[in-house]
Amino acid sequence: MKEQEDQRYLIALRNGDAAVIRELYVKFTPQMKRWVYDNSGTVEDAKDIFQEVLETLCNKAHDPDFKLQNPIGGYLLGICKYKWIDRLRKKRRMKEVRKLEKERLEEEDTSQIQEIERIEEEALRQKKLKVTFSQLSPLCQRLLRLVSEGISTAEIAKQLEMTNANTVYRRKNACIDRCRKLYQDLNS
Amino acid sequence: MTDEDYNLMERYLGGLLTSEEVGTFQQRLKSDEAFAEEYQFRKSMTIFQEKEKRKEKLDGIFAELDKEFFPPEPVPIYRNQFVRKLLAMAATVALLVFAWFLFQKESLYEQHVYHPDFSLVERSAGTDLASEAERAYIAKDYREAEHKLRAYLEKDAGNTKVQLALGASLLELDKTGEARSIFTNILKKSPGFKDYAIWYLALTALKEGKLEQAKEHLAKISPSEKKLYEKAQEIIRKE
């Protein structure tokens, strides 16, 4: 199965494996660049869009519930089109948007379109979390980073000069609550 | 939500549950909305933090590969010689384009789009979520409306008016694939909303530039739905 073989690209994006990521560039940038150029983009646009696409795929590379349903090329080009159309929409180039949306609907099946929309929803959540995380106190940011790095609570207590592991646990939950509140405020 | 729940989520995200526990966990995600919502938040947070850990490394890899695969476009030598002439031409073209935009016709969809009033609050006994969803929908903040309407449907999946409003919001956001499947479903399952579903299927076709397909739908709208019928006839008469 092609999609099973392509799972290695997601693993490479997750772990930062330069050689395999390079293969993605070799295989897919020519097609992607041609598509962006054909639709009134520049080399800079193609570069930005390709990088955004890879970052979006990185989200899914870290998602334990995500399994590739199609070869990775379909996702790359599908997300690229979605992002480019979105960019044109923001620039109010509506005639081009209508033309590209029509083509996209003719070329892609409903399930693929819906899957790409779900992938884009996670990308939006990640943008919001970036804002949210930056609004947390430095102590919360540091504590959550240490937890995420798998450092033991005893060691975290020592590094952050907290009384004991229980304090770390309570502070961690308080930080997550604060993060959730900021995130919800951003959504409301 | 209990500490045990949070612990369970962390263990699931860390891949530490047995296959049996995974099955129970996934089943709970389907049946317990608050649990699923909290899990989605924690999962996104974990994804964010995992990415942050390798961000510097990945940014470095991307920057190197970008240099190789997206070299800057060379500036043509002749460009400087003609730069003044080109600027003058560009200004003329810009003026023409501006004039063209002024007179550009709206698309068929933009000319004919009409969203009937669904009165979500009345139907759903004025819950906060319904009011918020309706406010966003009326204010044409369709992205927000989509988010709230989906949240509402998780509690009351059978509410056809909310389904219609969600479909309409998706249509405005150009998510025509999912919008069409919602309207088709309403057409099959909710005879009381048949004409509304047909109207929106026609609008979906118009959004995709398929006028003939839209007309086929519109011909089925019943004259008893006066407003929709009149609007349908206007479109059917189009060349």
GROMACS .gro file of C-alpha atoms in nm:
model
  427
    1MET     CA    1   0.000   0.000   0.000
    2LYS     CA    2   0.138   0.337  -0.110
    3GLU     CA    3  -0.005   0.518   0.193
    4GLN     CA    4   0.172   0.277   0.430
    5GLU     CA    5   0.501   0.339   0.249
    6ASP     CA    6   0.436   0.712   0.266
    7GLN     CA    7   0.391   0.696   0.643
    8ARG     CA    8   0.771   0.732   0.660
    9TYR     CA    9   0.738   1.092   0.538
   10LEU     CA   10   0.519   1.172   0.838
   11ILE     CA   11   0.771   1.003   1.069
   12ALA     CA   12   1.047   1.213   0.909
   13LEU     CA   13   0.849   1.534   0.966
   14ARG     CA   14   0.788   1.428   1.325
   15ASN     CA   15   1.153   1.351   1.396
   16GLY     CA   16   1.322   1.607   1.172
   17ASP     CA   17   1.487   1.358   0.935
   18ALA     CA   18   1.649   1.588   0.678
   19ALA     CA   19   1.725   1.317   0.418
   20VAL     CA   20   1.367   1.192   0.393
   21ILE     CA   21   1.223   1.547   0.403
   22ARG     CA   22   1.455   1.624   0.111
   23GLU     CA   23   1.289   1.341  -0.083
   24LEU     CA   24   0.956   1.520  -0.034
   25TYR     CA   25   1.106   1.834  -0.189
   26VAL     CA   26   1.256   1.635  -0.480
   27LYS     CA   27   0.931   1.453  -0.555
   28PHE     CA   28   0.672   1.723  -0.506
   29THR     CA   29   0.813   2.075  -0.544
   30PRO     CA   30   0.823   2.066  -0.929
   31GLN     CA   31   0.452   1.984  -0.955
   32MET     CA   32   0.358   2.224  -0.678
   33LYS     CA   33   0.563   2.512  -0.820
   34ARG     CA   34   0.414   2.461  -1.164
   35TRP     CA   35   0.063   2.471  -1.018
   36VAL     CA   36   0.129   2.792  -0.821
   37TYR     CA   37   0.294   2.959  -1.123
   38ASP     CA   38   0.005   2.855  -1.347
   39ASN     CA   39  -0.229   3.021  -1.103
   40SER     CA   40  -0.056   3.358  -1.094
   41GLY     CA   41   0.182   3.292  -0.804
   42THR     CA   42   0.555   3.367  -0.782
   43VAL     CA   43   0.851   3.161  -0.667
   44GLU     CA   44   0.819   3.328  -0.324
   45ASP     CA   45   0.451   3.231  -0.308
   46ALA     CA   46   0.536   2.871  -0.398
   47LYS     CA   47   0.805   2.861  -0.130
   48ASP     CA   48   0.574   3.004   0.140
   49ILE     CA   49   0.289   2.775   0.047
   50PHE     CA   50   0.507   2.462   0.037
   51GLN     CA   51   0.646   2.541   0.379
   52GLU     CA   52   0.298   2.604   0.520
   53VAL     CA   53   0.188   2.271   0.373
   54LEU     CA   54   0.475   2.088   0.542
   55GLU     CA   55   0.401   2.260   0.874
   56THR     CA   56   0.038   2.159   0.841
   57LEU     CA   57   0.142   1.799   0.776
   58CYS     CA   58   0.369   1.818   1.082
   59ASN     CA   59   0.054   1.866   1.294
   60LYS     CA   60  -0.083   1.540   1.162
   61ALA     CA   61   0.254   1.369   1.204
   62HIS     CA   62   0.214   1.425   1.579
   63ASP     CA   63  -0.155   1.326   1.585
   64PRO     CA   64  -0.196   0.970   1.720
   65ASP     CA   65  -0.542   0.943   1.561
   66PHE     CA   66  -0.426   1.030   1.209
   67LYS     CA   67  -0.357   0.762   0.950
   68LEU     CA   68  -0.280   0.837   0.586
   69GLN     CA   69  -0.581   0.733   0.378
   70ASN     CA   70  -0.420   0.829   0.047
   71PRO     CA   71  -0.067   0.867  -0.091
   72ILE     CA   72   0.105   1.170   0.061
   73GLY     CA   73   0.125   1.350  -0.275
   74GLY     CA   74  -0.255   1.387  -0.275
   75TYR     CA   75  -0.245   1.557   0.064
   76LEU     CA   76   0.043   1.784  -0.033
   77LEU     CA   77  -0.119   1.911  -0.350
   78GLY     CA   78  -0.468   1.922  -0.193
   79ILE     CA   79  -0.349   2.132   0.103
   80CYS     CA   80  -0.142   2.349  -0.130
   81LYS     CA   81  -0.450   2.429  -0.340
   82TYR     CA   82  -0.660   2.497  -0.029
   83LYS     CA   83  -0.400   2.739   0.108
   84TRP     CA   84  -0.344   2.918  -0.221
   85ILE     CA   85  -0.718   2.963  -0.277
   86ASP     CA   86  -0.748   3.094   0.080
   87ARG     CA   87  -0.467   3.341   0.014
   88LEU     CA   88  -0.635   3.464  -0.306
   89ARG     CA   89  -0.962   3.497  -0.114
   90LYS     CA   90  -0.792   3.718   0.145
   91LYS     CA   91  -0.662   3.932  -0.141
   92ARG     CA   92  -1.021   3.945  -0.272
   93ARG     CA   93  -0.924   3.792  -0.609
   94MET     CA   94  -1.267   3.636  -0.627
   95LYS     CA   95  -1.275   3.549  -0.995
   96GLU     CA   96  -0.964   3.332  -0.959
   97VAL     CA   97  -1.103   3.186  -0.637
   98ARG     CA   98  -1.423   3.078  -0.814
   99LYS     CA   99  -1.230   2.924  -1.103
  100LEU     CA  100  -0.994   2.729  -0.876
  101GLU     CA  101  -1.270   2.616  -0.639
  102LYS     CA  102  -1.460   2.480  -0.938
  103GLU     CA  103  -1.155   2.292  -1.066
  104ARG     CA  104  -1.082   2.158  -0.719
  105LEU     CA  105  -1.435   2.025  -0.683
  106GLU     CA  106  -1.413   1.855  -1.019
  107GLU     CA  107  -1.074   1.695  -0.950
  108GLU     CA  108  -1.109   1.585  -0.588
  109ASP     CA  109  -1.369   1.361  -0.432
  110THR     CA  110  -1.584   1.474  -0.140
  111SER     CA  111  -1.407   1.259   0.119
  112GLN     CA  112  -1.067   1.402   0.026
  113ILE     CA  113  -1.201   1.758   0.036
  114GLN     CA  114  -1.351   1.695   0.379
  115GLU     CA  115  -1.030   1.538   0.509
  116ILE     CA  116  -0.827   1.836   0.395
  117GLU     CA  117  -1.077   2.070   0.560
  118ARG     CA  118  -1.028   1.875   0.887
  119ILE     CA  119  -0.649   1.900   0.851
  120GLU     CA  120  -0.685   2.274   0.801
  121GLU     CA  121  -0.901   2.298   1.115
  122GLU     CA  122  -0.614   2.152   1.318
  123ALA     CA  123  -0.378   2.404   1.155
  124LEU     CA  124  -0.610   2.682   1.273
  125ARG     CA  125  -0.619   2.537   1.626
  126GLN     CA  126  -0.238   2.531   1.626
  127LYS     CA  127  -0.220   2.897   1.525
  128LYS     CA  128  -0.452   2.985   1.812
  129LEU     CA  129  -0.253   2.772   2.057
  130LYS     CA  130   0.065   2.952   1.957
  131VAL     CA  131  -0.098   3.281   2.058
  132THR     CA  132  -0.241   3.125   2.374
  133PHE     CA  133   0.087   2.969   2.484
  134SER     CA  134   0.274   3.298   2.443
  135GLN     CA  135   0.022   3.462   2.679
  136LEU     CA  136   0.095   3.217   2.963
  137SER     CA  137   0.326   3.328   3.243
  138PRO     CA  138   0.695   3.241   3.192
  139LEU     CA  139   0.671   2.994   3.483
  140CYS     CA  140   0.377   2.812   3.324
  141GLN     CA  141   0.551   2.801   2.987
  142ARG     CA  142   0.865   2.658   3.144
  143LEU     CA  143   0.675   2.406   3.354
  144LEU     CA  144   0.471   2.278   3.059
  145ARG     CA  145   0.785   2.251   2.847
  146LEU     CA  146   0.962   2.045   3.111
  147VAL     CA  147   0.660   1.815   3.147
  148SER     CA  148   0.642   1.773   2.771
  149GLU     CA  149   1.012   1.683   2.761
  150GLY     CA  150   0.937   1.393   2.996
  151ILE     CA  151   1.135   1.533   3.291
  152SER     CA  152   1.027   1.372   3.620
  153THR     CA  153   0.812   1.578   3.857
  154ALA     CA  154   1.078   1.550   4.128
  155GLU     CA  155   1.338   1.697   3.892
  156ILE     CA  156   1.095   1.970   3.779
  157ALA     CA  157   1.027   2.059   4.145
  158LYS     CA  158   1.402   2.096   4.194
  159GLN     CA  159   1.455   2.305   3.879
  160LEU     CA  160   1.161   2.535   3.948
  161GLU     CA  161   1.224   2.551   4.321
  162MET     CA  162   0.885   2.407   4.411
  163THR     CA  163   0.818   2.225   4.739
  164ASN     CA  164   0.755   1.878   4.599
  165ALA     CA  165   0.607   1.668   4.315
  166ASN     CA  166   0.251   1.741   4.436
  167THR     CA  167   0.306   2.114   4.393
  168VAL     CA  168   0.432   2.050   4.039
  169TYR     CA  169   0.123   1.845   3.964
  170ARG     CA  170  -0.113   2.113   4.098
  171ARG     CA  171   0.069   2.393   3.915
  172LYS     CA  172   0.069   2.194   3.594
  173ASN     CA  173  -0.309   2.152   3.609
  174ALA     CA  174  -0.353   2.521   3.692
  175CYS     CA  175  -0.139   2.612   3.389
  176ILE     CA  176  -0.341   2.386   3.159
  177ASP     CA  177  -0.664   2.539   3.296
  178ARG     CA  178  -0.526   2.886   3.230
  179CYS     CA  179  -0.422   2.782   2.879
  180ARG     CA  180  -0.768   2.640   2.811
  181LYS     CA  181  -0.934   2.960   2.935
  182LEU     CA  182  -0.714   3.180   2.711
  183TYR     CA  183  -0.780   2.948   2.416
  184GLN     CA  184  -1.157   2.959   2.472
  185ASP     CA  185  -1.146   3.339   2.503
  186LEU     CA  186  -0.973   3.348   2.167
  187ASN     CA  187  -1.253   3.137   2.019
  188SER     CA  188  -1.537   3.339   2.170
  189MET     CA  189  -1.363   1.571   3.437
  190THR     CA  190  -1.154   1.386   3.700
  191ASP     CA  191  -0.779   1.354   3.752
  192GLU     CA  192  -0.818   0.994   3.636
  193ASP     CA  193  -0.967   1.120   3.305
  194TYR     CA  194  -0.674   1.358   3.248
  195ASN     CA  195  -0.432   1.081   3.334
  196LEU     CA  196  -0.606   0.850   3.088
  197MET     CA  197  -0.581   1.112   2.811
  198GLU     CA  198  -0.211   1.162   2.877
  199ARG     CA  199  -0.149   0.790   2.865
  200TYR     CA  200  -0.348   0.756   2.542
  201LEU     CA  201  -0.156   1.043   2.381
  202GLY     CA  202   0.170   0.890   2.500
  203GLY     CA  203   0.075   0.553   2.346
  204LEU     CA  204   0.080   0.388   2.689
  205LEU     CA  205  -0.263   0.218   2.688
  206THR     CA  206  -0.318  -0.151   2.610
  207SER     CA  207  -0.519  -0.229   2.295
  208GLU     CA  208  -0.821  -0.310   2.512
  209GLU     CA  209  -0.791   0.023   2.696
  210VAL     CA  210  -0.753   0.203   2.362
  211GLY     CA  211  -1.082   0.049   2.245
  212THR     CA  212  -1.264   0.163   2.560
  213PHE     CA  213  -1.107   0.508   2.530
  214GLN     CA  214  -1.214   0.550   2.167
  215GLN     CA  215  -1.565   0.433   2.251
  216ARG     CA  216  -1.587   0.695   2.524
  217LEU     CA  217  -1.477   0.966   2.281
  218LYS     CA  218  -1.783   0.883   2.074
  219SER     CA  219  -2.030   0.879   2.363
  220ASP     CA  220  -1.902   1.146   2.605
  221GLU     CA  221  -1.902   1.492   2.450
  222ALA     CA  222  -1.725   1.676   2.735
  223PHE     CA  223  -1.455   1.408   2.742
  224ALA     CA  224  -1.410   1.433   2.363
  225GLU     CA  225  -1.387   1.812   2.378
  226GLU     CA  226  -1.125   1.806   2.653
  227TYR     CA  227  -0.933   1.537   2.467
  228GLN     CA  228  -0.932   1.746   2.148
  229PHE     CA  229  -0.788   2.041   2.341
  230ARG     CA  230  -0.522   1.831   2.513
  231LYS     CA  231  -0.431   1.658   2.190
  232SER     CA  232  -0.385   1.991   2.010
  233MET     CA  233  -0.175   2.112   2.301
  234THR     CA  234   0.041   1.801   2.288
  235ILE     CA  235   0.085   1.841   1.912
  236PHE     CA  236   0.183   2.206   1.968
  237GLN     CA  237   0.441   2.119   2.232
  238GLU     CA  238   0.585   1.827   2.039
  239LYS     CA  239   0.630   2.050   1.734
  240GLU     CA  240   0.789   2.325   1.943
  241LYS     CA  241   1.053   2.080   2.065
  242ARG     CA  242   1.177   2.021   1.712
  243LYS     CA  243   1.088   2.359   1.565
  244GLU     CA  244   1.442   2.492   1.552
  245LYS     CA  245   1.572   2.176   1.387
  246LEU     CA  246   1.290   2.164   1.131
  247ASP     CA  247   1.313   2.535   1.051
  248GLY     CA  248   1.683   2.482   0.980
  249ILE     CA  249   1.608   2.189   0.747
  250PHE     CA  250   1.335   2.382   0.563
  251ALA     CA  251   1.559   2.689   0.524
  252GLU     CA  252   1.839   2.483   0.367
  253LEU     CA  253   1.605   2.297   0.133
  254ASP     CA  254   1.422   2.618   0.035
  255LYS     CA  255   1.752   2.766  -0.083
  256GLU     CA  256   1.811   2.464  -0.306
  257PHE     CA  257   1.458   2.410  -0.440
  258PHE     CA  258   1.323   2.767  -0.452
  259PRO     CA  259   1.614   2.978  -0.579
  260PRO     CA  260   1.521   3.346  -0.624
  261GLU     CA  261   1.400   3.435  -0.972
  262PRO     CA  262   1.685   3.597  -1.172
  263VAL     CA  263   1.628   3.963  -1.256
  264PRO     CA  264   1.631   3.995  -1.636
  265ILE     CA  265   1.909   4.228  -1.763
  266TYR     CA  266   1.673   4.419  -1.990
  267ARG     CA  267   1.445   4.511  -1.703
  268ASN     CA  268   1.631   4.825  -1.597
  269GLN     CA  269   1.635   4.964  -1.951
  270PHE     CA  270   1.261   4.945  -1.973
  271VAL     CA  271   1.171   5.009  -1.616
  272ARG     CA  272   1.021   5.356  -1.676
  273LYS     CA  273   0.824   5.239  -1.973
  274LEU     CA  274   0.701   4.938  -1.778
  275LEU     CA  275   0.591   5.154  -1.486
  276ALA     CA  276   0.390   5.376  -1.719
  277MET     CA  277   0.232   5.070  -1.877
  278ALA     CA  278   0.163   4.918  -1.538
  279ALA     CA  279  -0.014   5.235  -1.427
  280THR     CA  280  -0.234   5.223  -1.737
  281VAL     CA  281  -0.307   4.856  -1.687
  282ALA     CA  282  -0.386   4.920  -1.319
  283LEU     CA  283  -0.638   5.186  -1.420
  284LEU     CA  284  -0.798   4.951  -1.670
  285VAL     CA  285  -0.810   4.670  -1.416
  286PHE     CA  286  -0.965   4.906  -1.161
  287ALA     CA  287  -1.231   5.008  -1.412
  288TRP     CA  288  -1.288   4.641  -1.499
  289PHE     CA  289  -1.338   4.554  -1.133
  290LEU     CA  290  -1.589   4.836  -1.098
  291PHE     CA  291  -1.799   4.695  -1.376
  292GLN     CA  292  -1.737   4.329  -1.310
  293LYS     CA  293  -2.057   4.130  -1.271
  294GLU     CA  294  -2.129   3.942  -0.955
  295SER     CA  295  -2.134   3.563  -0.983
  296LEU     CA  296  -2.472   3.394  -1.021
  297TYR     CA  297  -2.443   3.276  -0.662
  298GLU     CA  298  -2.377   3.628  -0.533
  299GLN     CA  299  -2.668   3.763  -0.739
  300HIS     CA  300  -2.918   3.511  -0.607
  301VAL     CA  301  -2.802   3.398  -0.265
  302TYR     CA  302  -3.081   3.420  -0.008
  303HIS     CA  303  -3.070   3.270   0.341
  304PRO     CA  304  -3.416   3.217   0.492
  305ASP     CA  305  -3.457   3.305   0.860
  306PHE     CA  306  -3.435   2.981   1.060
  307SER     CA  307  -3.503   3.129   1.409
  308LEU     CA  308  -3.265   2.893   1.583
  309VAL     CA  309  -3.322   3.033   1.931
  310GLU     CA  310  -3.697   2.986   1.924
  311ARG     CA  311  -3.659   2.626   1.806
  312SER     CA  312  -3.394   2.536   2.058
  313ALA     CA  313  -3.542   2.700   2.367
  314GLY     CA  314  -3.286   2.979   2.383
  315THR     CA  315  -2.980   2.795   2.508
  316ASP     CA  316  -2.662   3.004   2.522
  317LEU     CA  317  -2.501   2.802   2.248
  318ALA     CA  318  -2.801   2.843   2.017
  319SER     CA  319  -2.807   3.220   2.080
  320GLU     CA  320  -2.435   3.250   2.014
  321ALA     CA  321  -2.465   3.040   1.699
  322GLU     CA  322  -2.754   3.249   1.573
  323ARG     CA  323  -2.575   3.576   1.650
  324ALA     CA  324  -2.268   3.466   1.451
  325TYR     CA  325  -2.488   3.338   1.167
  326ILE     CA  326  -2.690   3.660   1.141
  327ALA     CA  327  -2.370   3.866   1.161
  328LYS     CA  328  -2.240   3.658   0.866
  329ASP     CA  329  -1.941   3.549   1.072
  330TYR     CA  330  -1.967   3.208   0.910
  331ARG     CA  331  -1.645   3.064   1.047
  332GLU     CA  332  -1.761   3.132   1.401
  333ALA     CA  333  -2.115   3.020   1.313
  334GLU     CA  334  -1.976   2.690   1.180
  335HIS     CA  335  -1.790   2.632   1.505
  336LYS     CA  336  -2.092   2.708   1.727
  337LEU     CA  337  -2.343   2.523   1.511
  338ARG     CA  338  -2.127   2.212   1.509
  339ALA     CA  339  -2.100   2.232   1.887
  340TYR     CA  340  -2.478   2.267   1.908
  341LEU     CA  341  -2.536   1.968   1.681
  342GLU     CA  342  -2.322   1.753   1.905
  343LYS     CA  343  -2.595   1.801   2.166
  344ASP     CA  344  -2.898   1.796   1.937
  345ALA     CA  345  -2.797   1.619   1.617
  346GLY     CA  346  -3.153   1.595   1.486
  347ASN     CA  347  -3.224   1.970   1.475
  348THR     CA  348  -3.289   2.030   1.105
  349LYS     CA  349  -3.287   2.412   1.128
  350VAL     CA  350  -2.943   2.404   1.285
  351GLN     CA  351  -2.830   2.154   1.020
  352LEU     CA  352  -2.954   2.392   0.749
  353ALA     CA  353  -2.777   2.688   0.910
  354LEU     CA  354  -2.456   2.484   0.931
  355GLY     CA  355  -2.489   2.383   0.564
  356ALA     CA  356  -2.547   2.748   0.467
  357SER     CA  357  -2.242   2.859   0.667
  358LEU     CA  358  -2.026   2.592   0.502
  359LEU     CA  359  -2.153   2.704   0.162
  360GLU     CA  360  -2.046   3.063   0.238
  361LEU     CA  361  -1.705   2.928   0.340
  362ASP     CA  362  -1.677   2.744   0.005
  363LYS     CA  363  -1.691   2.403   0.173
  364THR     CA  364  -1.939   2.286  -0.085
  365GLY     CA  365  -1.862   1.915  -0.050
  366GLU     CA  366  -1.978   1.889   0.309
  367ALA     CA  367  -2.259   2.142   0.256
  368ARG     CA  368  -2.404   1.929  -0.025
  369SER     CA  369  -2.400   1.613   0.185
  370ILE     CA  370  -2.588   1.796   0.467
  371PHE     CA  371  -2.858   1.926   0.229
  372THR     CA  372  -2.892   1.586   0.058
  373ASN     CA  373  -2.937   1.424   0.396
  374ILE     CA  374  -3.208   1.675   0.498
  375LEU     CA  375  -3.385   1.616   0.167
  376LYS     CA  376  -3.391   1.243   0.237
  377LYS     CA  377  -3.481   1.254   0.604
  378SER     CA  378  -3.682   1.571   0.675
  379PRO     CA  379  -3.981   1.604   0.440
  380GLY     CA  380  -4.092   1.921   0.624
  381PHE     CA  381  -3.776   2.100   0.505
  382LYS     CA  382  -3.774   1.957   0.153
  383ASP     CA  383  -3.800   2.292  -0.027
  384TYR     CA  384  -3.526   2.448   0.184
  385ALA     CA  385  -3.294   2.153   0.114
  386ILE     CA  386  -3.367   2.181  -0.261
  387TRP     CA  387  -3.308   2.559  -0.251
  388TYR     CA  388  -2.969   2.508  -0.088
  389LEU     CA  389  -2.873   2.225  -0.323
  390ALA     CA  390  -2.943   2.469  -0.606
  391LEU     CA  391  -2.732   2.739  -0.438
  392THR     CA  392  -2.451   2.482  -0.397
  393ALA     CA  393  -2.465   2.411  -0.770
  394LEU     CA  394  -2.464   2.787  -0.844
  395LYS     CA  395  -2.161   2.833  -0.623
  396GLU     CA  396  -1.987   2.573  -0.837
  397GLY     CA  397  -2.096   2.754  -1.153
  398LYS     CA  398  -2.337   2.477  -1.256
  399LEU     CA  399  -2.642   2.677  -1.363
  400GLU     CA  400  -2.819   2.392  -1.543
  401GLN     CA  401  -2.787   2.164  -1.242
  402ALA     CA  402  -2.919   2.445  -1.022
  403LYS     CA  403  -3.222   2.487  -1.250
  404GLU     CA  404  -3.299   2.115  -1.227
  405HIS     CA  405  -3.316   2.146  -0.849
  406LEU     CA  406  -3.514   2.470  -0.855
  407ALA     CA  407  -3.783   2.325  -1.080
  408LYS     CA  408  -3.877   2.097  -0.789
  409ILE     CA  409  -3.951   2.378  -0.541
  410SER     CA  410  -4.316   2.383  -0.447
  411PRO     CA  411  -4.521   2.704  -0.513
  412SER     CA  412  -4.649   2.684  -0.155
  413GLU     CA  413  -4.306   2.808  -0.037
  414LYS     CA  414  -4.381   3.144  -0.195
  415LYS     CA  415  -4.056   3.332  -0.138
  416LEU     CA  416  -3.833   3.041  -0.240
  417TYR     CA  417  -4.057   2.966  -0.538
  418GLU     CA  418  -4.032   3.325  -0.667
  419LYS     CA  419  -3.656   3.328  -0.625
  420ALA     CA  420  -3.634   2.992  -0.801
  421GLN     CA  421  -3.838   3.118  -1.096
  422GLU     CA  422  -3.607   3.421  -1.133
  423ILE     CA  423  -3.309   3.189  -1.171
  424ILE     CA  424  -3.492   2.941  -1.397
  425ARG     CA  425  -3.568   3.227  -1.637
  426LYS     CA  426  -3.193   3.302  -1.671
  427GLU     CA  427  -3.042   3.233  -2.012
   0.00000   0.00000   0.00000
